[in-house]
Short mmCIF file of C-alpha atoms and ligand atoms in Angstrom, two decimals:
data_model
loop_
_atom_site.label_atom_id
_atom_site.label_comp_id
_atom_site.label_asym_id
_atom_site.label_seq_id
_atom_site.Cartn_x
_atom_site.Cartn_y
_atom_site.Cartn_z
CA UNK A 1224 -94.33 -64.44 -31.97
CA UNK A 1225 -97.62 -66.70 -32.09
CA UNK A 1226 -98.00 -66.66 -28.21
CA UNK A 1227 -99.87 -63.43 -27.76
CA UNK A 1228 -102.94 -65.21 -26.06
CA UNK A 1229 -103.75 -64.55 -22.36
CA UNK A 1230 -105.11 -67.59 -20.35
CA UNK A 1231 -108.74 -68.29 -19.57
CA UNK A 1232 -108.31 -68.43 -16.04
CA UNK A 1233 -106.65 -65.26 -16.00
CA UNK A 1234 -109.16 -63.32 -17.97
CA UNK A 1235 -111.99 -64.68 -15.70
CA UNK A 1236 -110.68 -62.63 -13.10
CA UNK A 1237 -109.82 -59.53 -15.08
CA UNK A 1238 -111.82 -56.17 -15.05
CA UNK A 1239 -113.47 -55.75 -18.22
CA UNK A 1240 -112.22 -52.34 -19.69
CA UNK A 1241 -112.81 -53.03 -23.59
CA UNK A 1242 -109.19 -53.98 -23.53
CA UNK A 1243 -108.03 -56.02 -26.42
CA UNK A 1244 -107.25 -59.61 -25.69
CA UNK A 1245 -106.10 -62.87 -27.64
CA UNK A 1246 -107.26 -66.06 -26.27
CA UNK A 1247 -106.50 -69.51 -27.46
CA UNK A 1248 -108.29 -73.04 -26.84
CA UNK A 1249 -110.46 -75.66 -27.58
CA UNK A 1250 -114.67 -74.98 -28.27
CA UNK A 1251 -116.58 -76.69 -26.07
CA UNK A 1252 -119.90 -75.85 -27.27
CA UNK A 1253 -120.90 -73.17 -29.73
CA UNK A 1254 -124.61 -71.81 -29.10
CA UNK A 1255 -126.80 -70.15 -31.61
CA UNK A 1256 -124.42 -69.20 -33.89
CA UNK A 1257 -122.88 -66.78 -31.83
CA UNK A 1258 -121.73 -67.84 -28.28
CA UNK A 1259 -118.56 -70.28 -28.19
CA UNK A 1260 -117.27 -71.91 -24.79
CA UNK A 1261 -113.62 -71.74 -25.04
CA UNK A 1262 -111.55 -74.00 -22.60
CA UNK A 1263 -107.73 -73.54 -22.51
CA UNK A 1264 -107.01 -75.97 -19.55
CA UNK A 1265 -106.23 -73.41 -17.41
CA UNK A 1266 -109.47 -73.83 -15.37
CA UNK A 1267 -112.37 -75.95 -15.73
CA UNK A 1268 -114.61 -73.03 -16.63
CA UNK A 1269 -115.02 -71.28 -20.05
CA UNK A 1270 -114.71 -68.09 -21.61
CA UNK A 1271 -117.41 -66.81 -23.68
CA UNK A 1272 -116.43 -65.67 -26.71
CA UNK A 1273 -119.24 -63.70 -28.81
CA UNK A 1274 -119.10 -63.84 -32.82
CA UNK A 1275 -121.98 -61.37 -33.91
CA UNK A 1276 -124.60 -62.43 -36.28
CA UNK A 1277 -123.82 -61.31 -39.83
CA UNK A 1278 -119.97 -60.49 -38.98
CA UNK A 1279 -118.17 -63.73 -39.78
CA UNK A 1280 -118.47 -66.25 -42.82
CA UNK A 1281 -120.90 -68.83 -42.81
CA UNK A 1282 -118.12 -70.96 -43.68
CA UNK A 1283 -115.78 -70.01 -40.87
CA UNK A 1284 -118.80 -70.49 -38.33
CA UNK A 1285 -119.50 -73.96 -39.59
CA UNK A 1286 -115.71 -74.88 -38.51
CA UNK A 1287 -116.57 -73.88 -34.95
CA UNK A 1288 -117.44 -77.19 -33.50
CA UNK A 1289 -116.59 -79.08 -30.15
CA UNK A 1290 -112.81 -80.05 -30.10
CA UNK A 1291 -111.80 -77.96 -32.61
CA UNK A 1292 -109.24 -75.61 -31.85
CA UNK A 1293 -109.15 -71.51 -32.50
CA UNK A 1294 -107.33 -68.07 -31.91
CA UNK A 1295 -109.82 -65.17 -31.38
CA UNK A 1296 -108.90 -61.34 -30.98
CA UNK A 1297 -111.40 -59.16 -29.55
CA UNK A 1298 -112.50 -56.89 -26.68
CA UNK A 1299 -112.99 -57.68 -23.07
CA UNK A 1300 -116.51 -56.45 -22.23
CA UNK A 1301 -119.04 -57.09 -19.05
CA UNK A 1302 -120.88 -60.17 -19.94
CA UNK A 1303 -124.70 -59.45 -20.89
CA UNK A 1304 -125.75 -62.89 -20.21
CA UNK A 1305 -125.70 -65.05 -17.09
CA UNK A 1306 -123.21 -67.46 -15.74
CA UNK A 1307 -120.05 -64.98 -16.39
CA UNK A 1308 -119.03 -61.65 -15.29
CA UNK A 1309 -116.81 -61.19 -18.64
CA UNK A 1310 -116.96 -62.09 -22.44
CA UNK A 1311 -114.94 -61.45 -25.69
CA UNK A 1312 -116.52 -59.77 -28.37
CA UNK A 1313 -114.52 -61.17 -31.46
CA UNK A 1314 -113.51 -59.26 -34.01
CA UNK A 1315 -111.26 -62.12 -35.45
CA UNK A 1316 -111.47 -65.48 -34.99
CA UNK A 1317 -108.81 -67.59 -36.92
CA UNK A 1318 -109.36 -71.72 -36.44
CA UNK A 1319 -106.30 -73.11 -35.58
CA UNK A 1320 -107.52 -76.97 -35.95
CA UNK A 1321 -110.63 -78.72 -37.16
CA UNK A 1322 -112.31 -81.24 -35.43
CA UNK A 1323 -115.18 -83.08 -37.01
CA UNK A 1324 -118.30 -83.52 -34.53
CA UNK A 1325 -119.15 -86.70 -36.37
CA UNK A 1326 -115.82 -88.72 -35.29
CA UNK A 1327 -114.60 -86.70 -32.30
CA UNK A 1328 -114.64 -89.48 -29.29
CA UNK A 1329 -115.74 -87.14 -26.83
CA UNK A 1330 -118.59 -86.31 -29.10
CA UNK A 1331 -119.55 -89.99 -29.60
CA UNK A 1332 -121.33 -90.34 -26.18
CA UNK A 1333 -123.59 -88.46 -23.87
CA UNK A 1334 -122.04 -88.74 -20.25
CA UNK A 1335 -118.69 -90.69 -20.95
CA UNK A 1336 -117.93 -93.29 -18.34
CA UNK A 1337 -114.95 -93.36 -16.81
CA UNK A 1338 -114.33 -96.62 -18.34
CA UNK A 1339 -114.68 -95.32 -21.98
CA UNK A 1340 -112.37 -92.24 -21.12
CA UNK A 1341 -109.63 -95.03 -19.99
CA UNK A 1342 -109.98 -96.04 -23.92
CA UNK A 1343 -109.39 -92.65 -25.18
CA UNK A 1344 -106.62 -91.26 -22.50
CA UNK A 1345 -105.23 -89.44 -25.33
CA UNK A 1346 -108.34 -87.52 -25.23
CA UNK A 1347 -109.56 -87.17 -21.53
CA UNK A 1348 -107.60 -84.61 -20.43
CA UNK A 1349 -110.04 -82.20 -22.22
CA UNK A 1350 -112.83 -83.23 -20.14
CA UNK A 1351 -113.68 -81.28 -16.57
CA UNK A 1352 -113.00 -84.50 -14.24
CA UNK A 1353 -109.41 -85.01 -16.02
CA UNK A 1354 -108.68 -81.20 -16.07
CA UNK A 1355 -109.09 -80.96 -12.43
CA UNK A 1356 -107.84 -84.27 -11.61
CA UNK A 1357 -104.54 -83.54 -13.77
CA UNK A 1358 -104.23 -80.05 -12.52
CA UNK A 1359 -104.64 -81.25 -8.39
CA UNK A 1360 -101.60 -83.88 -9.50
CA UNK A 1361 -99.82 -80.98 -10.81
CA UNK A 1362 -99.86 -79.04 -7.37
CA UNK A 1363 -99.73 -82.19 -5.42
CA UNK A 1364 -96.45 -82.85 -6.89
CA UNK A 1365 -95.19 -78.98 -6.38
CA UNK A 1366 -96.31 -79.00 -3.15
CA UNK A 1367 -94.41 -82.26 -2.46
CA UNK A 1368 -91.27 -80.38 -3.41
CA UNK A 1369 -91.92 -77.53 -1.39
CA UNK A 1370 -92.86 -79.62 1.88
CA UNK A 1371 -89.24 -80.79 1.66
CA UNK A 1372 -87.49 -78.08 0.50
CA UNK A 1373 -88.81 -76.01 3.35
CA UNK A 1374 -87.40 -78.93 5.91
CA UNK A 1375 -84.08 -78.57 4.21
CA UNK A 1376 -84.19 -81.98 2.66
CA UNK A 1377 -82.06 -83.05 -0.63
CA UNK A 1378 -84.04 -84.34 -3.71
CA UNK A 1379 -82.18 -87.11 -4.27
CA UNK A 1380 -82.27 -88.97 -7.81
CA UNK A 1381 -82.06 -93.12 -7.31
CA UNK A 1382 -81.35 -95.28 -10.06
CA UNK A 1383 -84.64 -96.36 -12.40
CA UNK A 1384 -82.20 -99.26 -13.14
CA UNK A 1385 -81.08 -101.65 -10.50
CA UNK A 1386 -79.12 -104.58 -10.27
CA UNK A 1387 -80.37 -105.12 -6.37
CA UNK A 1388 -83.33 -107.61 -6.50
CA UNK A 1389 -82.92 -108.03 -2.80
CA UNK A 1390 -85.41 -105.69 -1.41
CA UNK A 1391 -88.38 -108.36 -1.76
CA UNK A 1392 -91.06 -105.42 -2.33
CA UNK A 1393 -92.72 -107.06 -5.33
CA UNK A 1394 -92.05 -108.67 -8.53
CA UNK A 1395 -89.55 -107.20 -10.90
CA UNK A 1396 -89.45 -106.15 -14.75
CA UNK A 1397 -86.09 -107.15 -16.25
CA UNK A 1398 -83.99 -104.87 -18.03
CA UNK A 1399 -82.13 -106.39 -20.73
CA UNK A 1400 -80.49 -106.04 -24.46
CA UNK A 1401 -80.26 -109.95 -25.22
CA UNK A 1402 -82.08 -111.33 -28.02
CA UNK A 1403 -84.91 -113.29 -26.41
CA UNK A 1404 -84.85 -115.57 -29.34
CA UNK A 1405 -81.16 -116.46 -29.25
CA UNK A 1406 -79.56 -115.75 -25.74
CA UNK A 1407 -76.10 -116.29 -25.06
CA UNK A 1408 -75.86 -119.53 -23.00
CA UNK A 1409 -73.73 -121.14 -20.27
CA UNK A 1410 -72.28 -124.90 -20.59
CA UNK A 1411 -75.15 -125.81 -18.40
CA UNK A 1412 -77.74 -124.38 -20.89
CA UNK A 1413 -78.71 -121.47 -18.57
CA UNK A 1414 -78.75 -117.69 -20.31
CA UNK A 1415 -75.88 -116.16 -19.79
CA UNK A 1416 -76.20 -112.48 -18.48
CA UNK A 1417 -72.51 -111.64 -18.00
CA UNK A 1418 -73.24 -110.90 -21.96
CA UNK A 1419 -76.00 -108.47 -21.16
CA UNK A 1420 -75.86 -104.93 -21.26
CA UNK A 1421 -74.62 -104.25 -17.98
CA UNK A 1422 -72.66 -107.67 -17.42
CA UNK A 1423 -75.44 -108.76 -14.97
CA UNK A 1424 -78.97 -109.21 -14.23
CA UNK A 1425 -80.81 -106.05 -13.83
CA UNK A 1426 -84.55 -104.71 -12.96
CA UNK A 1427 -86.73 -101.28 -13.04
CA UNK A 1428 -86.38 -100.35 -9.37
CA UNK A 1429 -89.33 -101.20 -7.28
CA UNK A 1430 -88.33 -99.07 -4.57
CA UNK A 1431 -85.69 -96.43 -4.10
CA UNK A 1432 -85.20 -97.10 -0.53
CA UNK A 1433 -81.85 -98.71 -0.36
CA UNK A 1434 -80.16 -96.28 -2.03
CA UNK A 1435 -81.83 -93.45 -0.44
CA UNK A 1436 -80.62 -94.83 3.06
CA UNK A 1437 -76.68 -94.42 1.33
CA UNK A 1438 -77.56 -90.71 0.62
CA UNK A 1439 -79.18 -90.12 4.11
CA UNK A 1440 -76.54 -91.41 5.94
CA UNK A 1441 -74.15 -88.35 4.82
CA UNK A 1442 -76.77 -85.88 3.72
CA UNK A 1443 -78.90 -86.91 6.57
CA UNK A 1444 -82.09 -85.95 5.30
CA UNK A 1445 -82.91 -86.91 1.05
CA UNK A 1446 -86.46 -87.73 -0.45
CA UNK A 1447 -87.11 -89.34 -3.63
CA UNK A 1448 -89.72 -88.61 -6.09
CA UNK A 1449 -89.84 -91.06 -9.08
CA UNK A 1450 -91.62 -93.59 -11.01
CA UNK A 1451 -91.54 -97.19 -9.48
CA UNK A 1452 -92.40 -100.53 -11.33
CA UNK A 1453 -93.82 -103.65 -9.86
CA UNK A 1454 -94.67 -106.52 -11.74
CA UNK A 1455 -97.57 -107.55 -9.43
CA UNK A 1456 -100.61 -109.30 -11.59
CA UNK A 1457 -102.89 -108.00 -8.96
CA UNK A 1458 -105.71 -106.37 -10.76
CA UNK A 1459 -106.83 -104.07 -8.22
CA UNK A 1460 -108.31 -100.57 -8.49
CA UNK A 1461 -105.18 -99.22 -5.91
CA UNK A 1462 -102.33 -101.18 -8.02
CA UNK A 1463 -100.32 -99.98 -10.83
CA UNK A 1464 -97.42 -101.45 -12.68
CA UNK A 1465 -95.92 -97.98 -13.13
CA UNK A 1466 -96.32 -95.63 -10.10
CA UNK A 1467 -94.51 -93.02 -8.37
CA UNK A 1468 -93.37 -93.06 -4.90
CA UNK A 1469 -92.30 -90.55 -2.43
CA UNK A 1470 -89.33 -91.77 -0.31
CA UNK A 1471 -88.19 -89.86 2.62
CA UNK A 1472 -85.17 -91.24 4.30
CA UNK A 1473 -83.67 -89.38 7.69
CA UNK A 1474 -80.65 -90.15 9.75
CA UNK A 1475 -81.34 -89.67 13.24
CA UNK A 1476 -84.96 -90.40 13.43
CA UNK A 1477 -86.42 -92.76 15.29
CA UNK A 1478 -90.26 -94.76 14.61
CA UNK A 1479 -91.97 -91.90 16.32
CA UNK A 1480 -90.20 -88.90 14.29
CA UNK A 1481 -90.43 -91.07 11.50
CA UNK A 1482 -94.82 -91.25 12.08
CA UNK A 1483 -94.84 -87.36 13.32
CA UNK A 1484 -93.13 -86.57 9.58
CA UNK A 1485 -95.58 -88.62 7.55
CA UNK A 1486 -98.59 -87.22 9.53
CA UNK A 1487 -97.25 -83.50 9.16
CA UNK A 1488 -96.49 -84.21 5.39
CA UNK A 1489 -99.82 -85.69 4.22
CA UNK A 1490 -101.54 -82.76 6.11
CA UNK A 1491 -99.06 -80.10 4.30
CA UNK A 1492 -100.32 -81.86 1.16
CA UNK A 1493 -104.12 -81.51 1.64
CA UNK A 1494 -103.63 -78.08 3.00
CA UNK A 1495 -101.61 -76.90 0.05
CA UNK A 1496 -104.45 -78.37 -2.61
CA UNK A 1497 -107.38 -77.17 -0.73
CA UNK A 1498 -105.59 -73.47 -1.01
CA UNK A 1499 -104.57 -74.01 -4.36
CA UNK A 1500 -107.17 -75.87 -5.92
CA UNK A 1501 -110.61 -74.94 -4.57
CA UNK A 1502 -112.19 -74.86 -7.80
CA UNK A 1503 -111.39 -78.21 -8.77
CA UNK A 1504 -111.97 -80.01 -5.39
CA UNK A 1505 -115.06 -78.54 -5.43
CA UNK A 1506 -115.91 -79.69 -8.95
CA UNK A 1507 -114.58 -83.21 -7.90
CA UNK A 1508 -116.48 -83.14 -4.80
CA UNK A 1509 -119.76 -82.56 -6.63
CA UNK A 1510 -118.74 -85.45 -9.18
CA UNK A 1511 -118.15 -87.81 -6.09
CA UNK A 1512 -121.29 -86.84 -4.59
CA UNK A 1513 -123.00 -87.60 -7.82
CA UNK A 1514 -121.26 -91.15 -7.79
CA UNK A 1515 -122.52 -91.74 -4.43
CA UNK A 1516 -125.87 -91.08 -5.06
CA UNK A 1517 -125.92 -94.24 -7.22
CA UNK A 1518 -124.95 -96.41 -4.47
CA UNK A 1519 -127.24 -97.97 -1.58
CA UNK A 1520 -127.59 -95.71 1.39
CA UNK A 1521 -125.40 -98.15 3.58
CA UNK A 1522 -122.38 -98.05 1.42
CA UNK A 1523 -122.43 -94.24 1.19
CA UNK A 1524 -119.72 -92.29 2.81
CA UNK A 1525 -120.75 -90.02 5.75
CA UNK A 1526 -118.61 -86.99 4.82
CA UNK A 1527 -118.28 -85.32 1.46
CA UNK A 1528 -114.77 -85.11 -0.05
CA UNK A 1529 -113.84 -81.29 1.20
CA UNK A 1530 -115.33 -82.31 4.64
CA UNK A 1531 -113.11 -85.78 4.67
CA UNK A 1532 -110.60 -83.28 3.50
CA UNK A 1533 -110.73 -80.85 6.45
CA UNK A 1534 -111.03 -83.52 8.96
CA UNK A 1535 -107.89 -84.79 8.24
CA UNK A 1536 -106.12 -81.70 8.45
CA UNK A 1537 -108.11 -80.84 11.58
CA UNK A 1538 -107.49 -84.38 13.09
CA UNK A 1539 -104.68 -86.00 14.50
CA UNK A 1540 -104.18 -89.98 13.25
CA UNK A 1541 -104.98 -92.36 15.36
CA UNK A 1542 -101.90 -94.24 16.58
CA UNK A 1543 -102.07 -98.14 17.45
CA UNK A 1544 -99.98 -101.08 17.35
CA UNK A 1545 -100.64 -104.05 14.94
CA UNK A 1546 -101.41 -106.27 17.92
CA UNK A 1547 -104.53 -104.03 18.88
CA UNK A 1548 -105.59 -103.83 15.31
CA UNK A 1549 -105.57 -107.18 15.13
CA UNK A 1550 -107.60 -107.55 18.83
CA UNK A 1551 -110.00 -104.63 17.35
CA UNK A 1552 -110.45 -107.13 14.28
CA UNK A 1553 -111.25 -109.97 16.49
CA UNK A 1554 -113.73 -108.37 18.49
CA UNK A 1555 -115.59 -106.79 15.73
CA UNK A 1556 -119.17 -107.61 14.75
CA UNK A 1557 -117.83 -108.03 11.19
CA UNK A 1558 -115.62 -110.66 12.26
CA UNK A 1559 -118.43 -112.42 14.31
CA UNK A 1560 -120.96 -112.38 11.61
CA UNK A 1561 -117.93 -113.77 9.68
CA UNK A 1562 -118.08 -110.90 7.06
CA UNK A 1563 -114.42 -110.98 6.08
CA UNK A 1564 -113.23 -113.05 3.28
CA UNK A 1565 -109.87 -113.36 4.59
CA UNK A 1566 -108.75 -114.99 7.98
CA UNK A 1567 -108.00 -113.23 11.21
CA UNK A 1568 -105.07 -114.11 13.92
CA UNK A 1569 -101.98 -112.35 14.79
CA UNK A 1570 -99.24 -112.79 12.15
CA UNK A 1571 -101.55 -112.35 8.99
CA UNK A 1572 -100.64 -109.77 6.41
CA UNK A 1573 -103.81 -107.48 6.83
CA UNK A 1574 -105.96 -107.33 3.93
CA UNK A 1575 -107.40 -104.47 1.87
CA UNK A 1576 -110.75 -105.06 3.80
CA UNK A 1577 -108.82 -105.16 7.60
CA UNK A 1578 -107.39 -102.18 7.26
CA UNK A 1579 -110.49 -100.30 5.74
CA UNK A 1580 -112.82 -101.91 8.49
CA UNK A 1581 -110.27 -100.23 11.00
CA UNK A 1582 -110.34 -96.88 9.59
CA UNK A 1583 -113.62 -96.63 7.70
CA UNK A 1584 -115.85 -98.39 10.78
CA UNK A 1585 -113.99 -98.33 13.77
CA UNK A 1586 -112.01 -95.23 14.05
CA UNK A 1587 -113.25 -93.31 11.37
CA UNK A 1588 -110.03 -91.68 10.45
CA UNK A 1589 -106.65 -92.17 9.40
CA UNK A 1590 -104.53 -94.76 11.57
CA UNK A 1591 -100.90 -95.48 11.88
CA UNK A 1592 -100.74 -99.16 12.71
CA UNK A 1593 -96.97 -100.11 14.18
CA UNK A 1594 -94.98 -102.99 15.35
CA UNK A 1595 -95.81 -105.56 12.59
CA UNK A 1596 -94.68 -109.17 13.15
CA UNK A 1597 -91.29 -109.05 11.45
CA UNK A 1598 -91.81 -112.48 9.21
CA UNK A 1599 -94.16 -110.23 6.97
CA UNK A 1600 -91.93 -106.90 6.47
CA UNK A 1601 -89.03 -106.70 4.81
CA UNK A 1602 -84.82 -107.27 6.34
CA UNK A 1603 -84.06 -104.15 6.93
CA UNK A 1604 -86.99 -103.04 9.04
CA UNK A 1605 -85.63 -102.53 13.22
CA UNK A 1606 -86.09 -105.47 15.31
CA UNK A 1607 -87.85 -104.86 18.12
CA UNK A 1608 -86.78 -106.47 21.61
CA UNK A 1609 -89.58 -108.80 22.04
CA UNK A 1610 -88.19 -110.59 18.63
CA UNK A 1611 -91.11 -111.25 17.07
CA UNK A 1612 -92.07 -107.86 15.96
CA UNK A 1613 -90.09 -104.86 13.84
CA UNK A 1614 -90.68 -100.78 13.92
CA UNK A 1615 -92.86 -100.65 11.04
CA UNK A 1616 -95.58 -98.51 10.38
CA UNK A 1617 -98.29 -98.38 7.63
CA UNK A 1618 -100.44 -95.31 7.44
CA UNK A 1619 -104.18 -96.39 6.57
CA UNK A 1620 -106.62 -94.01 5.46
CA UNK A 1621 -110.38 -94.38 4.59
CA UNK A 1622 -111.63 -95.01 0.97
CA UNK A 1623 -108.06 -96.81 0.30
CA UNK A 1624 -106.55 -98.47 2.93
CA UNK A 1625 -102.59 -98.40 2.97
CA UNK A 1626 -101.34 -94.97 1.78
CA UNK A 1627 -97.97 -95.46 3.44
CA UNK A 1628 -95.34 -97.57 4.50
CA UNK A 1629 -92.56 -97.18 6.75
CA UNK A 1630 -90.38 -98.02 9.34
CA UNK A 1631 -87.10 -97.67 11.15
CA UNK A 1632 -84.47 -99.12 9.68
CA UNK A 1633 -82.11 -101.65 11.46
CA UNK A 1634 -79.06 -99.81 12.12
CA UNK A 1635 -77.43 -102.79 14.21
CA UNK A 1636 -74.89 -104.41 11.40
CA UNK A 1637 -74.96 -107.96 13.47
CA UNK A 1638 -78.83 -107.99 13.66
CA UNK A 1639 -79.23 -107.02 10.31
CA UNK A 1640 -76.79 -109.23 8.71
CA UNK A 1641 -78.49 -112.21 10.92
CA UNK A 1642 -81.73 -111.26 9.75
CA UNK A 1643 -80.36 -111.31 5.99
CA UNK A 1644 -79.18 -114.71 6.32
CA UNK A 1645 -82.44 -116.03 8.14
CA UNK A 1646 -84.49 -114.59 4.97
CA UNK A 1647 -81.91 -115.81 2.37
CA UNK A 1648 -80.66 -112.23 1.44
CA UNK A 1649 -77.69 -112.34 -0.21
CA UNK A 1650 -75.47 -110.63 1.99
CA UNK A 1651 -72.09 -110.48 -0.38
CA UNK A 1652 -74.31 -108.89 -2.88
CA UNK A 1653 -75.35 -106.18 -0.63
CA UNK A 1654 -72.15 -105.04 0.58
CA UNK A 1655 -72.56 -101.39 -0.26
CA UNK A 1656 -75.38 -101.31 1.86
CA UNK A 1657 -74.06 -102.93 4.71
CA UNK A 1658 -71.16 -100.77 4.65
CA UNK A 1659 -73.51 -98.01 6.07
CA UNK A 1660 -73.57 -99.86 9.45
CA UNK A 1661 -70.12 -100.71 9.24
CA UNK A 1662 -68.77 -97.04 8.76
CA UNK A 1663 -70.49 -94.45 10.95
CA UNK A 1664 -74.05 -96.11 11.52
CA UNK A 1665 -76.89 -94.23 12.79
CA UNK A 1666 -80.27 -94.77 13.84
CA UNK A 1667 -82.50 -93.53 11.16
CA UNK A 1668 -86.09 -94.16 9.49
CA UNK A 1669 -88.19 -93.27 6.39
CA UNK A 1670 -91.10 -94.13 4.59
CA UNK A 1671 -92.92 -94.64 0.77
CA UNK A 1672 -95.81 -92.64 -0.07
CA UNK A 1673 -97.66 -93.87 -3.07
CA UNK A 1674 -98.54 -90.67 -5.03
CA UNK A 1675 -101.33 -92.05 -6.47
CA UNK A 1676 -102.75 -93.27 -3.48
CA UNK A 1677 -102.64 -89.92 -2.37
CA UNK A 1678 -104.16 -88.54 -5.67
CA UNK A 1679 -106.93 -90.99 -4.88
CA UNK A 1680 -107.70 -89.92 -1.51
CA UNK A 1681 -107.35 -85.80 -2.50
CA UNK A 1682 -109.61 -86.31 -5.83
CA UNK A 1683 -112.05 -88.87 -4.15
CA UNK A 1684 -111.58 -90.88 -7.47
CA UNK A 1685 -111.82 -94.73 -6.88
CA UNK A 1686 -109.93 -96.01 -9.51
CA UNK A 1687 -106.19 -95.45 -9.56
CA UNK A 1688 -106.33 -95.83 -13.40
CA UNK A 1689 -107.83 -92.49 -13.31
CA UNK A 1690 -105.31 -90.39 -11.59
CA UNK A 1691 -102.42 -91.08 -13.63
CA UNK A 1692 -102.27 -89.74 -17.06
CA UNK A 1693 -101.40 -93.41 -18.82
CA UNK A 1694 -101.88 -96.26 -16.77
CA UNK A 1695 -99.85 -99.09 -16.92
CA UNK A 1696 -101.98 -102.20 -16.07
CA UNK A 1697 -101.62 -105.81 -16.38
CA UNK A 1698 -102.29 -106.35 -20.02
CA UNK A 1699 -102.51 -102.70 -20.73
CA UNK A 1700 -99.76 -100.45 -22.09
CA UNK A 1701 -101.39 -98.69 -24.79
CA UNK A 1702 -100.45 -94.73 -25.15
P1 ATP B 853 -100.23 -103.04 -0.41
O1 ATP B 853 -99.67 -104.23 0.22
O2 ATP B 853 -101.21 -101.88 -1.25
O3 ATP B 853 -99.63 -103.93 -1.93
P2 ATP B 853 -97.28 -102.63 -0.28
O4 ATP B 853 -97.18 -102.83 0.95
O5 ATP B 853 -96.75 -103.48 -1.33
O6 ATP B 853 -98.63 -101.96 -0.55
P3 ATP B 853 -94.74 -100.38 -0.04
O7 ATP B 853 -93.98 -101.67 -0.54
O8 ATP B 853 -94.92 -100.60 1.45
O9 ATP B 853 -96.46 -100.90 -0.59
O10 ATP B 853 -94.82 -99.33 -0.87
C1 ATP B 853 -95.04 -98.09 -0.27
C2 ATP B 853 -96.42 -97.45 -0.82
O11 ATP B 853 -96.53 -97.47 -2.27
C3 ATP B 853 -97.55 -98.20 -0.50
O12 ATP B 853 -98.06 -97.83 0.90
C4 ATP B 853 -98.61 -97.68 -1.48
O13 ATP B 853 -99.02 -96.06 -1.26
C5 ATP B 853 -97.73 -97.45 -2.82
N1 ATP B 853 -97.96 -98.62 -3.34
C6 ATP B 853 -97.38 -100.14 -3.41
N2 ATP B 853 -97.54 -100.73 -4.31
C7 ATP B 853 -98.48 -100.16 -5.19
C8 ATP B 853 -98.94 -99.92 -6.60
N3 ATP B 853 -98.78 -101.52 -7.17
N4 ATP B 853 -99.52 -99.08 -7.12
C9 ATP B 853 -99.75 -97.99 -6.41
N5 ATP B 853 -98.96 -97.64 -5.37
C10 ATP B 853 -98.34 -98.67 -4.57
MG1 MG B 854 -97.98 -104.73 -2.22
#
């Protein structure tokens, strides 16, 4: 058996009683040819391994360099030095993998920037920042399942490859095995997709919602949590071509029930991470505070990361209608001073600058906006009696803008069909979706939470490429 190690995190919390322990990890630093700072990713903290002067071969000591991996066995003793309670006095050290410091990318720059670390995303896990981020990401994913499990929701796996291209959520990636250089063609010269793998055009999913609704129409409360793909050519700090989305879908819910669920969900997730990842959050808060110091005073946020998270847990989200939101924007000093790049009037699809004005400047807290104009929203949203708006809700948060998009779904068959025709959605192809409205339709609602947007909010990171292990963005699919 090789894996006899105790994790660094565990050892740091263990009372030292001269017990023999084995640790394995990567060298962060080696001081005075005596003190190894060892990290194994279980925490950002390192364990000090002391190799006594004269006790080990010079040839071995030379190989203890930053990035090298090793196994050390020794006794756990109270630390003589400052900064740690325990240390391991090594009696054996075995190098598992050498690491040439002259070539090790993490050694080549003193304080590697986040941009540089994106170029070496395969190694950035080894930095404190990304160690913290990916432990938080894990916790957040776990908390999502825990939340829904406690509420009795079923985790439904909706398909990644889909033939429905009617959702209109974004540009899609085609899935095909047709040879690009010589595709089968129909008489009129167009590509014959009936010859393709699935016998029809298929794409990567942009959302699991439509299939999620089918599940909710029997299991009553389901959620999906999977990858979604959008070939949107928007190179922003908030969009990925491949991102993860959580989409609960609930029978017997109206818009208000939907908002209540979304709000308590977000609060629960933040609370969970604050409880279980305190150390990592404190590290990230510190990182953010340093980053903020570089900014001009006016652009700095009023709250630190932890304060902001506590604030969200302790305060109810503001709830306003789209019409109210537009009025606030039209009355705002920013609008009057022509500070907005995009125009404001009833009917616009609010831009990020508008959303951020509402949450950061006006309300200074998360805001749920409801009742959007039907013309800027999807066909499946429930039509309001005014004939102009739909029962949609978006949740906007400081620093990010939209984090959740959801709605009560149109459960009335005639209304849904009429809207689909108006929007040129192929009604016949969607027969399976419409069947739920034919056979025992019920009021129902759901929403989509962008996992990486939630990660941005919780970690205080500002670029979405830094909260997913291997970001997929236009012109970039390295690793
Ligand atoms: P946006 O206006 O920001 O592009 P959207 O209206 O296209 O968002 P929805 O279709 O409602 O978003 O998707 C639900 C959620 O998925 C959004 O609230 C957001 O959190 C997340 N999301 C949407 N597009 C992306 C993307 N390209 N990358 C990462 N997350 C995304
Ligand atoms: Mg979008």
